[in-house]
Amino acid sequence: MELTGAEILVQCLKEEGVEYLFGYPGGAVLHIYDALYKQEDVKHILVRHEQAATHAADGYARSTGKPGAVLVTSGPGATNAVTGIATAYMDSIPMVVITGQVPTSLIGNDAFQECDSIGITRPIVKHNFLVKDINELATTLKKAFYVATTGRPGPVVVDVPKDVTGAKAKFSYPKDISMRSYNPSSKGHVGQIKKAVELILSAKKPVIYTGGGVILGEGCQQLVEFSQKLGYPVTNTLMGLGAYPATDKQFVGMLGMHGTYEANMAMHHCDVLIAIGARFDDRVTGNLEKFCPDAQIVHVDVDPASIAKTVKVDVPIVGEVAEVLEALIKQIDVSESKVDTSAIDTWWQQIDVWRAQDCLKFDTEGDKIKPQSAIKKVYELTNGDAYVTSDVGQHQMWAAQYYKFDKPRRWINSGGLGTMGFGLPAAMGVQLAHQGETVVCITGESSIQMCIQELATCLQYGLPIKILNLNNGFMGMVRQWQEFFYDKRYSQSVMNVLPDFVALVEAYGHVGIRVEKPEDLDAALDAAFNKHKDRLVFLDVITDPEENVYPMVPAGAGLNEMVLV
Amino acid sequence: MQHIVSILMENESGALSRVAGLFSARGYNIESLTVAPTDDSSLSRMTLVTSGTDDIVEQILKQLNKLVDVIKLVDLTESPHIEREMMLVKVEAVGESRSEVKRLVDIFRGNIIDVTDTTYTVELTGPGERLDAFLQSLSSISIHEVVRSGSMGISRGEKVLGL
């Protein structure tokens, strides 16, 4: 039987197991929306802005490990989606974004709602496809999901002209796909594994430094086994939080610009650095010339281009993190070398001295709410088991510092691109994927306004997200840098003309609570998480306006040159 | 140092702009770039001349390999190879310079492929330096137009960049 291109497209999504399609209709995708109307397997989530569709699909993908799926129309639909695609690209999130396109006969004619979606998205996708022939539609979608989810994952855009969705063709979905130009490697090189293990076991001051790749590559369990077998300290990047349980004694906290003192000092002084699924981002390394001066480096990554990109590596291993970790564990077991336990004990004594600085302590006195204490309370109230999304800025760093993630895929934030407006729509994707679980969006008064229209989407689909709006009346991180490096000239970072958030969220049909005093916080949290368990609750928490994120590695400094308070 | 990278890629629309876009986005140099389909029309062969430190060139090769349309590539400069470039030059050819150009073309083993009363159009093929040398030798002669193809390359011996 022949199907229309639109029906084929929807069938393909079904075949790929897409539960939720986040999107927004428009002229070029009307055939597809009609095909969606006639079925119930793929549930469409109608957002209020296409940026939110991509962030929601992204949140879904980050919290489940399955690819997110997005459908937007041509022209402005596609350009609005760009921020979300770039966000997913920077953090290697698997996602397939279907953009409508004007009919093939009109491409290049400056037609209504036409833009070169392929050209615009090319630098921010893992790959993209323009489907000009209906007979290639199914295979192209198969390829799109394959490319998005394998190797180093990433977003893939499929641009589908309207006439292709209107035409008819026979449908058969390919079971398997292989592409001669795309063969991501999975197993690490045996010789390199042996070499790495000898170096790892010879370490006297080792650090295991892991990033988002361990979560994306489903290697968390293996990481725990590997780390505990060795007894070495573990630090996670912002993207890697949750890969190793934060409450375990071997965990020394996040590293980098706002990482812990003990993590950064251990990095600086280590003799063997074991980097796994991390990419030596500038926010992690600080000044490259001062980075890990005495370390020999093992680097495991699925993407060869991540290895030796910014930092020279002694033992590179290209492969899937989980498989390589398993191979490393086996090799440790058979190696004649053993962990130098006395050296490691001494190393831990040194780390404990750094730990004793208690770099995350903060002043709890005074009549203003400390943002850190609000996050700590949320952590305690949710038993550390909530899915937490964040926007970008001070609140993001505080969430990373004070919410201790013991499980992977619970911490959902835009690390690479640093996209304000990410938190709320991402939380929608997370909540849809994990119904009945607690989803908290930690945000600020500036970030939340960038996608606040999604409160309507949350109402439509009954998403009981808990929004913790840490409202300090500033773009906090901008203000912090202006305080430190621009003599307190707060140029355009004051955000004190704000809506009445409580009235606003109530207008959207949700519960809003404003909290101004530290002593009122517990009751408000109780209302949000218990009394109004099944509703979206927006806590507008007025916090100390000039609180800063500490500790901090100033720009241009080495990790050992942290400012503590 | 200059590197000649030979790339075998899918002959798909947009493949060239993926390569060009990669270079501009990451701030790498392209000195020349030539591309055309091979005997297998589903494949394109591209020769790209770039320069940079060893670290940068290593990154360039890795980033190129990461492009989904790229099937295989080789840095020809790492082993014996042949490099060829074609040039078309239109020069003034009147009076004494007419015979001078003819002599130079013979010395450089080029061909005069078009003639008017006042101009010659010369075709010359060889490694880039030979073309540079030819242009230099024309210093006293007025050059109207220079068209260069950019370098193409292939490995010496039995080594093959194929599927």
CSV table of N, CA and C in Angstrom, one decimal, chain A residues 89 118 122 126-128 147 152 179-182 303-309 312, chain B residues 10 14 17-18 26 40 42-43 55 58-59 62-63 66-71 163:
chain,number,residue,atom,x,y,z
A,89,TYR,N,23.8,20.3,20.5
A,89,TYR,CA,25.1,20.0,19.8
A,89,TYR,C,26.3,20.2,20.8
A,118,ILE,N,19.2,24.0,6.1
A,118,ILE,CA,20.3,23.2,6.1
A,118,ILE,C,21.6,24.0,6.3
A,122,ARG,N,23.9,23.9,9.7
A,122,ARG,CA,25.1,23.0,9.4
A,122,ARG,C,26.2,23.1,10.5
A,126,LYS,N,25.2,17.4,14.2
A,126,LYS,CA,26.2,16.4,13.9
A,126,LYS,C,26.1,16.1,12.4
A,127,HIS,N,24.9,16.1,11.8
A,127,HIS,CA,24.7,16.0,10.4
A,127,HIS,C,23.3,16.5,10.1
A,128,ASN,N,23.1,16.9,8.8
A,128,ASN,CA,21.7,17.2,8.4
A,128,ASN,C,21.5,16.7,7.0
A,147,VAL,N,22.6,8.2,13.2
A,147,VAL,CA,23.7,9.1,13.4
A,147,VAL,C,23.6,9.9,14.7
A,152,ARG,N,29.7,9.7,19.2
A,152,ARG,CA,29.4,10.8,20.0
A,152,ARG,C,28.1,11.4,19.6
A,179,MET,N,26.4,3.0,6.9
A,179,MET,CA,26.8,4.1,6.0
A,179,MET,C,28.3,4.0,5.9
A,180,ARG,N,28.8,3.9,4.6
A,180,ARG,CA,30.2,3.6,4.3
A,180,ARG,C,31.0,4.8,4.9
A,181,SER,N,30.4,6.0,5.0
A,181,SER,CA,31.2,7.1,5.5
A,181,SER,C,31.1,7.4,7.0
A,182,TYR,N,30.4,6.5,7.7
A,182,TYR,CA,30.2,6.8,9.1
A,182,TYR,C,30.3,5.5,9.9
A,303,ASP,N,35.1,10.2,20.7
A,303,ASP,CA,35.4,11.1,19.6
A,303,ASP,C,36.9,11.4,19.6
A,304,PRO,N,37.6,10.9,18.5
A,304,PRO,CA,39.0,11.1,18.4
A,304,PRO,C,39.4,12.6,18.4
A,305,ALA,N,38.5,13.4,17.9
A,305,ALA,CA,38.8,14.9,17.8
A,305,ALA,C,38.8,15.5,19.1
A,306,SER,N,38.2,14.9,20.2
A,306,SER,CA,38.3,15.4,21.5
A,306,SER,C,39.6,15.2,22.2
A,307,ILE,N,40.3,14.2,21.7
A,307,ILE,CA,41.6,13.9,22.3
A,307,ILE,C,42.7,14.7,21.7
A,308,ALA,N,43.5,15.3,22.7
A,308,ALA,CA,44.6,16.2,22.3
A,308,ALA,C,44.1,17.4,21.6
A,309,LYS,N,42.9,17.8,21.8
A,309,LYS,CA,42.4,19.1,21.2
A,309,LYS,C,43.0,20.3,21.8
A,312,LYS,N,47.8,18.1,25.6
A,312,LYS,CA,48.5,16.9,25.1
A,312,LYS,C,48.2,15.7,26.0
B,10,GLU,N,31.4,11.5,0.0
B,10,GLU,CA,30.1,11.2,-0.7
B,10,GLU,C,29.9,12.4,-1.6
B,14,GLY,N,26.1,19.8,-0.8
B,14,GLY,CA,26.4,20.3,0.6
B,14,GLY,C,27.6,19.8,1.2
B,17,SER,N,30.3,22.4,1.2
B,17,SER,CA,30.1,23.5,2.2
B,17,SER,C,30.4,23.0,3.6
B,18,ARG,N,30.2,21.7,3.8
B,18,ARG,CA,30.6,21.1,5.1
B,18,ARG,C,32.1,21.3,5.4
B,26,ARG,N,36.3,27.0,12.4
B,26,ARG,CA,37.4,26.7,13.4
B,26,ARG,C,38.6,27.5,13.1
B,40,ASP,N,33.7,6.8,-10.0
B,40,ASP,CA,32.4,6.4,-9.4
B,40,ASP,C,31.7,7.7,-9.1
B,42,SER,N,29.3,8.4,-7.4
B,42,SER,CA,28.7,8.6,-6.0
B,42,SER,C,29.8,9.2,-5.1
B,43,LEU,N,31.1,9.3,-5.6
B,43,LEU,CA,32.2,9.8,-4.8
B,43,LEU,C,32.8,11.1,-5.4
B,55,ASP,N,50.0,20.2,15.7
B,55,ASP,CA,48.8,20.1,16.5
B,55,ASP,C,47.6,20.5,15.7
B,58,GLU,N,46.8,18.1,13.0
B,58,GLU,CA,46.2,16.8,13.5
B,58,GLU,C,44.7,17.1,13.8
B,59,GLN,N,44.4,18.2,14.4
B,59,GLN,CA,43.0,18.6,14.6
B,59,GLN,C,42.2,18.7,13.3
B,62,LYS,N,41.4,15.2,12.1
B,62,LYS,CA,40.3,14.6,12.9
B,62,LYS,C,39.0,15.2,12.7
B,63,GLN,N,38.9,16.5,12.6
B,63,GLN,CA,37.6,17.2,12.4
B,63,GLN,C,37.1,16.8,11.0
B,66,LYS,N,35.6,13.5,11.0
B,66,LYS,CA,34.4,13.4,11.8
B,66,LYS,C,33.1,13.8,11.0
B,67,LEU,N,33.4,14.5,9.9
B,67,LEU,CA,32.2,14.9,9.0
B,67,LEU,C,31.6,13.6,8.5
B,68,VAL,N,30.3,13.5,8.6
B,68,VAL,CA,29.6,12.3,8.2
B,68,VAL,C,29.8,12.0,6.7
B,69,ASP,N,29.9,13.0,5.9
B,69,ASP,CA,30.1,12.7,4.4
B,69,ASP,C,31.5,12.2,4.0
B,70,VAL,N,32.5,12.4,4.9
B,70,VAL,CA,33.9,12.0,4.6
B,70,VAL,C,34.1,10.5,4.8
B,71,ILE,N,34.5,9.9,3.7
B,71,ILE,CA,34.7,8.4,3.8
B,71,ILE,C,36.1,8.1,4.3
B,163,LEU,N,37.7,3.0,-1.7
B,163,LEU,CA,36.7,2.5,-0.8
B,163,LEU,C,37.2,1.3,0.0
